[in-house]
CSV table of C-alpha atoms (C1' of nucleotides) in Angstrom, one decimal:
chain,number,residue,atom,x,y,z
A,1,MET,CA,28.2,-21.1,2.8
A,2,LEU,CA,27.9,-18.8,6.0
A,3,PHE,CA,24.6,-19.4,7.7
A,4,SER,CA,23.4,-15.8,7.4
A,5,HIS,CA,24.0,-15.6,3.6
A,6,LYS,CA,22.0,-18.9,3.3
A,7,ILE,CA,19.5,-17.1,5.3
A,8,LEU,CA,19.6,-14.1,2.8
A,9,HIS,CA,19.3,-16.1,0.0
A,10,TRP,CA,16.1,-18.2,1.0
A,11,TYR,CA,14.8,-14.9,2.0
A,12,ALA,CA,15.1,-12.9,-1.6
A,13,GLN,CA,13.6,-16.1,-2.5
A,14,ASN,CA,10.7,-16.8,-0.4
A,15,LYS,CA,9.6,-13.8,0.9
A,16,ARG,CA,6.0,-12.8,1.4
A,17,THR,CA,4.4,-9.7,-0.1
A,18,LEU,CA,3.2,-7.8,3.0
A,19,PRO,CA,1.7,-4.1,3.8
A,20,TRP,CA,4.5,-3.4,6.2
A,21,ARG,CA,7.4,-4.4,3.8
A,22,THR,CA,6.7,-1.4,1.3
A,23,THR,CA,7.7,0.9,3.6
A,24,ARG,CA,10.8,2.0,6.1
A,25,ASN,CA,8.8,4.4,7.8
A,26,PRO,CA,9.7,3.9,11.7
A,27,TYR,CA,6.0,4.8,12.5
A,28,ASN,CA,4.4,1.7,10.1
A,29,ILE,CA,7.0,-0.4,11.4
A,30,TRP,CA,6.5,0.1,14.8
A,31,LEU,CA,2.8,-0.3,14.0
A,32,SER,CA,3.3,-3.4,12.6
A,33,GLU,CA,5.8,-5.0,15.0
A,34,VAL,CA,3.5,-4.1,18.3
A,35,ILE,CA,0.3,-5.8,16.4
A,36,LEU,CA,2.3,-8.7,15.6
A,37,GLN,CA,3.8,-9.5,19.2
A,38,GLN,CA,2.4,-13.0,20.1
A,39,THR,CA,0.1,-12.6,16.8
A,40,LYS,CA,-0.1,-14.3,13.7
A,41,VAL,CA,0.5,-12.6,10.6
A,42,ALA,CA,-3.0,-13.8,9.0
A,43,GLN,CA,-4.7,-12.2,12.6
A,44,GLY,CA,-3.1,-9.0,12.8
A,45,THR,CA,-2.7,-7.9,9.1
A,46,PRO,CA,-6.2,-6.6,9.1
A,47,TYR,CA,-5.7,-4.4,12.2
A,48,TYR,CA,-2.6,-2.9,10.7
A,49,LEU,CA,-4.7,-1.6,7.5
A,50,LYS,CA,-7.3,-0.4,9.7
A,51,PHE,CA,-4.5,1.6,11.8
A,52,THR,CA,-2.5,3.1,9.2
A,53,ASP,CA,-5.9,4.3,7.3
A,54,THR,CA,-7.2,5.7,10.7
A,55,PHE,CA,-4.4,7.1,12.1
A,56,PRO,CA,-1.9,7.6,8.7
A,57,THR,CA,0.6,9.5,10.9
A,58,ILE,CA,1.8,9.4,14.6
A,59,GLN,CA,0.0,12.6,15.3
A,60,ASP,CA,-3.1,11.0,14.2
A,61,LEU,CA,-2.9,8.1,16.7
A,62,ALA,CA,-1.5,10.7,19.6
A,63,SER,CA,-4.4,12.9,19.2
A,64,ALA,CA,-6.9,10.4,19.3
A,65,PRO,CA,-9.1,9.5,22.3
A,66,GLN,CA,-7.8,5.8,23.8
A,67,GLU,CA,-11.5,5.1,23.6
A,68,LYS,CA,-11.0,5.4,19.6
A,69,VAL,CA,-8.0,3.6,19.9
A,70,LEU,CA,-9.2,0.6,21.9
A,71,LYS,CA,-12.1,0.2,19.7
A,72,LEU,CA,-9.9,0.0,16.6
A,73,TRP,CA,-8.0,-2.8,18.8
A,74,GLN,CA,-10.9,-4.8,19.8
A,75,GLY,CA,-10.3,-8.2,19.4
A,76,LEU,CA,-6.7,-8.5,18.7
A,77,GLY,CA,-6.4,-9.2,22.7
A,78,TYR,CA,-3.1,-8.5,24.7
A,79,TYR,CA,-5.0,-4.8,25.1
A,80,SER,CA,-1.9,-3.2,27.2
A,81,ARG,CA,-0.2,-3.1,23.6
A,82,ALA,CA,-3.0,-0.6,22.6
A,83,ARG,CA,-2.5,1.8,25.6
A,84,ASN,CA,0.9,1.5,25.5
A,85,LEU,CA,1.3,2.4,21.7
A,86,HIS,CA,-1.1,5.3,22.2
A,87,GLU,CA,1.0,6.4,25.2
A,88,ALA,CA,4.5,6.3,23.3
A,89,ALA,CA,2.9,8.2,20.8
A,90,LYS,CA,1.8,11.1,22.7
A,91,PHE,CA,5.5,10.9,24.1
A,92,ILE,CA,7.2,11.0,20.8
A,93,VAL,CA,4.7,14.0,19.5
A,94,SER,CA,4.9,15.8,22.8
A,95,ASN,CA,8.4,15.3,23.9
A,96,LEU,CA,10.3,14.2,20.8
A,97,ASP,CA,9.3,16.8,18.5
A,98,GLY,CA,7.3,13.8,16.8
A,99,LYS,CA,10.8,12.6,15.3
A,100,PHE,CA,10.8,8.8,16.1
A,101,PRO,CA,13.7,7.5,17.9
A,102,GLU,CA,16.5,5.3,15.9
A,103,SER,CA,18.5,3.4,17.9
A,104,TYR,CA,17.9,0.4,20.2
A,105,LYS,CA,19.0,2.3,23.1
A,106,GLU,CA,16.3,5.1,22.7
A,107,LEU,CA,13.5,2.7,21.1
A,108,ILE,CA,13.9,0.9,24.5
A,109,LYS,CA,12.7,3.6,26.7
A,110,LEU,CA,9.3,4.0,25.1
A,111,LYS,CA,6.7,2.0,26.8
A,112,GLY,CA,5.8,-1.6,25.0
A,113,ILE,CA,8.8,-1.4,23.0
A,114,GLY,CA,11.2,-4.3,24.5
A,115,ASP,CA,14.3,-6.2,23.5
A,116,TYR,CA,12.7,-8.0,20.4
A,117,THR,CA,10.7,-4.5,18.8
A,118,ALA,CA,13.6,-2.4,19.6
A,119,SER,CA,15.8,-4.6,17.5
A,120,ALA,CA,13.5,-5.2,15.0
A,121,ILE,CA,12.7,-1.5,14.4
A,122,ALA,CA,16.4,-0.2,14.6
A,123,SER,CA,17.3,-2.8,12.1
A,124,ILE,CA,14.3,-3.0,9.7
A,125,CYS,CA,14.0,0.9,9.2
A,126,PHE,CA,17.8,1.9,9.9
A,127,ASN,CA,19.9,-1.3,9.6
A,128,ALA,CA,21.1,-1.3,12.6
A,129,GLN,CA,23.3,-4.3,13.5
A,130,GLU,CA,20.8,-5.7,16.3
A,131,ALA,CA,19.6,-9.2,16.4
A,132,VAL,CA,15.9,-10.1,16.9
A,133,VAL,CA,15.2,-13.3,18.8
A,134,ASP,CA,11.2,-14.3,18.7
A,135,GLY,CA,9.6,-17.3,18.6
A,136,ASN,CA,11.1,-18.1,14.8
A,137,VAL,CA,14.2,-17.4,15.9
A,138,TYR,CA,14.3,-19.6,18.8
A,139,ARG,CA,12.7,-22.5,17.0
A,140,VAL,CA,15.5,-22.1,14.0
A,141,LEU,CA,18.3,-21.7,16.3
A,142,SER,CA,17.7,-24.4,19.0
A,143,ARG,CA,17.1,-26.6,15.6
A,144,TYR,CA,19.8,-26.0,13.6
A,145,PHE,CA,22.2,-26.2,16.5
A,146,GLY,CA,20.8,-28.8,18.5
A,147,VAL,CA,20.4,-26.5,21.3
A,148,ASP,CA,18.0,-28.0,24.4
A,149,ILE,CA,18.4,-25.3,27.0
A,150,PRO,CA,14.7,-23.8,27.4
A,151,ILE,CA,14.1,-21.3,25.3
A,152,ASN,CA,11.9,-19.3,28.1
A,153,SER,CA,14.7,-20.0,31.1
A,154,THR,CA,17.2,-17.1,32.0
A,155,GLU,CA,19.9,-19.1,30.5
A,156,GLY,CA,18.0,-19.7,27.1
A,157,VAL,CA,17.2,-16.4,26.8
A,158,LYS,CA,20.9,-15.3,27.4
A,159,TYR,CA,22.4,-18.2,25.3
A,160,PHE,CA,19.8,-17.2,22.2
A,161,LYS,CA,20.6,-13.8,22.4
A,162,LYS,CA,24.4,-14.3,22.1
A,163,LEU,CA,23.9,-16.8,19.1
A,164,ALA,CA,21.9,-14.5,17.3
A,165,VAL,CA,24.2,-11.6,17.7
A,166,GLU,CA,27.2,-13.8,16.2
A,167,LEU,CA,24.9,-14.8,13.3
A,168,LEU,CA,23.5,-11.8,12.2
A,169,ASP,CA,24.6,-10.6,8.7
A,170,LYS,CA,26.3,-7.1,9.6
A,171,GLU,CA,26.1,-5.4,6.0
A,172,ASN,CA,21.9,-6.8,5.4
A,173,THR,CA,20.9,-6.8,9.3
A,174,ARG,CA,17.5,-5.4,8.1
A,175,ASP,CA,16.9,-8.2,5.5
A,176,TYR,CA,18.7,-11.1,7.7
A,177,ASN,CA,16.7,-10.3,10.6
A,178,GLN,CA,13.4,-10.6,8.6
A,179,GLY,CA,15.0,-13.7,6.9
A,180,ILE,CA,15.4,-15.7,9.5
A,181,MET,CA,12.1,-14.9,11.1
A,182,GLU,CA,10.4,-15.9,7.7
A,183,PHE,CA,11.9,-18.8,7.6
A,184,GLY,CA,10.8,-19.9,10.7
A,185,ALA,CA,7.2,-18.9,9.9
A,186,ILE,CA,7.4,-20.5,6.6
A,187,GLN,CA,10.2,-23.5,6.1
A,188,CYS,CA,11.0,-24.5,9.9
A,189,THR,CA,7.3,-24.5,11.3
A,190,PRO,CA,6.4,-25.7,14.8
A,191,LYS,CA,4.7,-28.8,13.4
A,192,ASN,CA,5.6,-31.0,10.7
A,193,PRO,CA,8.6,-29.0,9.0
A,194,ASP,CA,9.3,-29.9,5.2
A,195,CYS,CA,12.7,-30.6,6.5
A,196,ILE,CA,12.9,-32.7,2.8
A,197,SER,CA,13.1,-29.4,1.1
A,198,CYS,CA,15.0,-27.4,3.7
A,199,PRO,CA,18.1,-25.6,2.0
A,200,LEU,CA,19.6,-26.1,5.7
A,201,LYS,CA,19.3,-29.8,5.7
A,202,ASN,CA,22.9,-30.8,5.4
A,203,SER,CA,24.0,-29.0,8.1
A,204,CYS,CA,20.9,-28.9,11.1
A,205,VAL,CA,22.0,-30.5,14.2
A,206,ALA,CA,18.4,-31.5,14.9
A,207,LEU,CA,17.6,-33.0,11.3
A,208,GLU,CA,20.5,-35.0,11.9
A,209,LYS,CA,20.0,-36.0,15.4
A,210,ASN,CA,16.1,-36.7,14.7
A,211,MET,CA,15.6,-34.3,17.3
A,212,VAL,CA,13.1,-31.7,15.3
A,213,SER,CA,10.1,-32.6,16.8
A,214,GLY,CA,11.5,-32.3,20.3
A,215,LEU,CA,13.0,-28.7,19.8
A,216,PRO,CA,12.9,-26.1,20.9
A,217,ILE,CA,12.4,-27.0,24.8
A,218,LYS,CA,9.8,-24.8,26.9
A,219,ILE,CA,9.6,-24.5,30.5
A,220,LYS,CA,5.6,-25.7,30.5
A,221,LYS,CA,3.2,-23.0,31.9
A,222,THR,CA,1.1,-22.9,34.7
A,223,LYS,CA,-2.3,-24.0,35.2
A,224,ILE,CA,-5.4,-22.8,34.0
A,225,LYS,CA,-7.9,-21.2,36.3
A,226,LYS,CA,-11.6,-21.4,36.0
A,227,ARG,CA,-13.8,-18.3,36.9
A,228,TYR,CA,-17.6,-18.2,36.7
A,229,PHE,CA,-19.1,-14.7,35.3
A,230,ASN,CA,-22.5,-13.6,35.6
A,231,TYR,CA,-22.9,-10.8,33.3
A,232,ILE,CA,-26.6,-8.6,33.8
A,233,ILE,CA,-27.8,-7.5,30.9
A,234,PRO,CA,-30.3,-4.8,32.0
A,235,ILE,CA,-33.4,-3.7,29.3
A,236,ILE,CA,-34.3,0.0,30.6
A,237,LYS,CA,-37.3,1.0,29.0
A,238,ASP,CA,-36.2,-1.1,25.9
A,239,SER,CA,-34.1,1.1,24.7
A,240,PHE,CA,-31.2,1.7,27.3
A,241,THR,CA,-28.8,-1.2,29.0
A,242,VAL,CA,-25.5,-0.3,31.1
A,243,LEU,CA,-21.9,-0.2,30.8
A,244,ASN,CA,-19.1,-0.2,33.0
A,245,GLN,CA,-15.3,0.0,32.3
A,246,ARG,CA,-12.9,-2.0,33.7
A,247,THR,CA,-10.5,-0.7,35.8
A,248,GLY,CA,-7.7,-1.7,38.0
A,249,LYS,CA,-5.3,-4.5,37.2
A,250,GLY,CA,-6.5,-8.1,35.6
A,251,ILE,CA,-7.9,-8.6,32.4
A,252,TRP,CA,-9.4,-6.3,30.0
A,253,GLN,CA,-8.1,-3.0,31.3
A,254,GLY,CA,-10.1,0.0,29.8
A,255,LEU,CA,-12.9,-2.4,28.1
A,256,TRP,CA,-16.3,-2.0,28.5
A,257,GLN,CA,-18.9,-4.5,29.9
A,258,PHE,CA,-22.1,-5.1,31.7
A,259,PRO,CA,-22.6,-5.6,35.1
A,260,LEU,CA,-20.6,-8.3,36.5
A,261,ILE,CA,-21.0,-10.3,39.3
A,262,GLU,CA,-18.3,-12.7,39.8
A,263,LEU,CA,-18.9,-15.6,41.9
A,264,ALA,CA,-16.9,-18.7,43.2
A,265,LYS,CA,-18.7,-21.3,41.1
A,266,GLU,CA,-21.7,-21.6,38.8
A,267,ALA,CA,-24.7,-20.1,40.7
A,268,SER,CA,-28.4,-20.8,40.8
A,269,LEU,CA,-30.9,-17.7,39.8
A,270,ASN,CA,-31.7,-17.0,43.3
A,271,GLU,CA,-28.3,-16.4,44.1
A,272,VAL,CA,-27.4,-14.2,41.1
A,273,GLU,CA,-30.8,-12.3,41.9
A,274,LYS,CA,-29.5,-11.7,45.1
A,275,GLU,CA,-26.5,-10.2,44.2
A,276,ALA,CA,-27.7,-8.2,41.3
A,277,THR,CA,-30.1,-6.3,43.7
A,278,ALA,CA,-27.2,-5.6,45.9
A,279,LEU,CA,-25.3,-4.3,42.9
A,280,LEU,CA,-27.6,-2.2,41.0
A,281,ASN,CA,-30.0,-1.2,43.9
A,282,ILE,CA,-33.5,-2.0,42.1
A,283,ASN,CA,-35.6,-5.2,42.8
A,284,ALA,CA,-34.1,-7.2,40.4
A,285,SER,CA,-36.2,-10.2,38.5
A,286,LEU,CA,-33.9,-11.9,36.2
A,287,HIS,CA,-34.3,-14.6,33.5
A,288,VAL,CA,-31.2,-16.4,32.1
A,289,TYR,CA,-30.5,-15.9,28.3
A,290,LYS,CA,-28.3,-19.5,27.8
A,291,ASP,CA,-28.7,-22.0,30.6
A,292,VAL,CA,-25.4,-23.7,29.4
A,293,ALA,CA,-22.5,-21.5,30.5
A,294,ILE,CA,-20.5,-20.0,27.5
A,295,VAL,CA,-16.7,-20.8,28.1
A,296,HIS,CA,-14.7,-17.9,27.2
A,297,LYS,CA,-11.2,-19.3,26.7
A,298,LEU,CA,-8.4,-17.2,27.8
A,299,SER,CA,-4.2,-18.2,28.3
A,300,HIS,CA,-4.5,-18.4,31.8
A,301,GLN,CA,-8.0,-18.7,32.5
A,302,HIS,CA,-11.2,-20.1,31.5
A,303,LEU,CA,-14.2,-18.0,32.0
A,304,TYR,CA,-17.7,-19.7,32.6
A,305,THR,CA,-20.2,-17.1,31.8
A,306,LYS,CA,-23.8,-16.7,31.9
A,307,PHE,CA,-26.0,-13.6,30.5
A,308,TRP,CA,-29.0,-12.8,32.5
A,309,ILE,CA,-31.8,-10.5,31.1
A,310,LEU,CA,-33.1,-7.7,33.6
A,311,GLU,CA,-36.2,-6.1,32.1
A,312,THR,CA,-37.1,-2.7,34.0
A,313,THR,CA,-38.3,0.8,34.0
A,314,GLN,CA,-36.3,1.9,36.6
A,315,GLU,CA,-33.4,4.0,35.9
A,316,ILE,CA,-29.5,2.9,36.7
A,317,ASP,CA,-25.7,4.4,37.2
A,318,ASN,CA,-24.0,4.6,33.9
A,319,MET,CA,-26.9,3.8,31.4
A,320,VAL,CA,-25.9,3.9,27.6
A,321,LYS,CA,-28.7,4.1,24.6
A,322,ILE,CA,-28.8,0.4,23.4
A,323,GLU,CA,-27.9,2.0,19.5
A,324,GLU,CA,-24.7,3.0,20.9
A,325,LEU,CA,-23.4,0.0,22.3
A,326,GLU,CA,-21.4,-0.6,19.1
A,327,LYS,CA,-19.3,2.6,19.7
A,328,TYR,CA,-17.7,1.2,23.1
A,329,PRO,CA,-14.6,-1.2,22.9
A,330,VAL,CA,-15.4,-4.8,24.4
A,331,PRO,CA,-14.1,-8.0,25.1
A,332,VAL,CA,-15.1,-10.3,22.6
A,333,LEU,CA,-17.0,-12.3,25.0
A,334,ILE,CA,-19.4,-9.0,25.3
A,335,ALA,CA,-19.1,-8.3,21.4
A,336,ASP,CA,-20.3,-12.0,20.7
A,337,PHE,CA,-23.2,-11.4,22.9
A,338,ILE,CA,-24.3,-8.2,21.7
A,339,LYS,CA,-24.0,-9.5,18.1
A,340,THR,CA,-26.1,-12.5,19.0
A,341,TYR,CA,-28.8,-10.9,21.2
A,342,LYS,CA,-31.5,-9.3,20.1
A,343,PHE,CA,-32.2,-6.1,21.9
B,1,DA,C1',12.2,-16.6,38.1
B,2,DA,C1',7.4,-16.7,37.9
B,3,DA,C1',2.8,-15.0,36.7
B,4,DT,C1',-0.2,-12.3,33.9
B,5,DC,C1',-1.6,-10.6,29.6
B,6,DG,C1',-6.2,-12.3,24.9
B,7,DG,C1',-7.8,-14.4,21.0
B,8,DG,C1',-7.4,-17.7,17.0
B,9,DG,C1',-5.9,-21.5,14.8
B,10,DC,C1',-4.1,-26.2,14.2
B,11,DT,C1',-3.2,-31.2,15.8
C,1,DA,C1',-6.6,-30.6,25.5
C,2,DG,C1',-2.3,-28.2,24.2
C,3,DC,C1',0.6,-25.8,21.9
C,4,DC,C1',2.0,-21.7,19.5
C,5,DC,C1',1.9,-17.1,17.3
C,6,DA,C1',7.7,-11.1,14.6
C,7,DG,C1',6.6,-10.1,23.6
C,8,DA,C1',6.3,-6.8,27.4
C,9,DT,C1',5.5,-6.0,31.8
C,10,DT,C1',4.6,-6.9,36.5
C,11,DT,C1',4.6,-9.5,40.6
DNA sequence: AAATCGGGGCT
DNA sequence: AGCCCAGATTT
């Protein structure tokens, strides 16, 4: 049997019931695909439901303030996805008369839509003959064909895309694409795949050569940097605090946070007080919230973070009511503090 | 070609 | 501690 037919057959019997599998509306499929970029189904699903509930149409999303979009995205990470999603929605409504593009060529022009997402939307919504290559596809193909080219090398990206194009089912690309991804997620898993019960076990090169656990090959990532964050938590007249929006480059663009003092290493009370006095232009007397730094781990950085409480009656720029803290989109690190600390 | 961008779950 | 996740974009 053809590889694509084996996948289609497996998919018909094993596919999960998922909220975005009941529609071919490109707006809904687009939402699901962007939410699921580098994100597991279990983590993304509640966000898909929130977004489709809050913004049923692309017009609803386009007309929302960015603040509201980011707040709904809070906790999901990779916040450029939310900003690009919002920008693309506004573009489609304003410049394309609200009509969603239907071809790979047009889809990939939109912000936040790359090769994978353009192929996914074109095939799932319109059954276009476009091959998706996500993490699942890399794993399935590298194992089944015994390919040891690194999947994140230039050669690997090209090689696996070509292979995926050759393999795809031209009659039912829609289900084939979803099928090979689902197969990777359920059957051909990264760790401890169930090869004994696999429908492809008789023709899998990696299984034959006992290479399953060693594939796919991936070039190792760069090392993690340590950063030292000191957040100043002003408590002004028992009812106000201060938030600033992160702008420019780097992490958490567009999200809000307390006044931040970043230093080269963990600092003493005196040093942080000195910096806080300069930053906020008031005479700062601090006490630390927790003596041991909280380590917030991101993909490329570990943030060693301390929160310092500053009680004062003086007014400071960018004051916000403490009761309104919950309205602002904030990083998980800040959300966890707000939840834990009793203002 | 390499670095950057989050957060969570599993081993 | 390291790896992976329905990747895209910037440097």
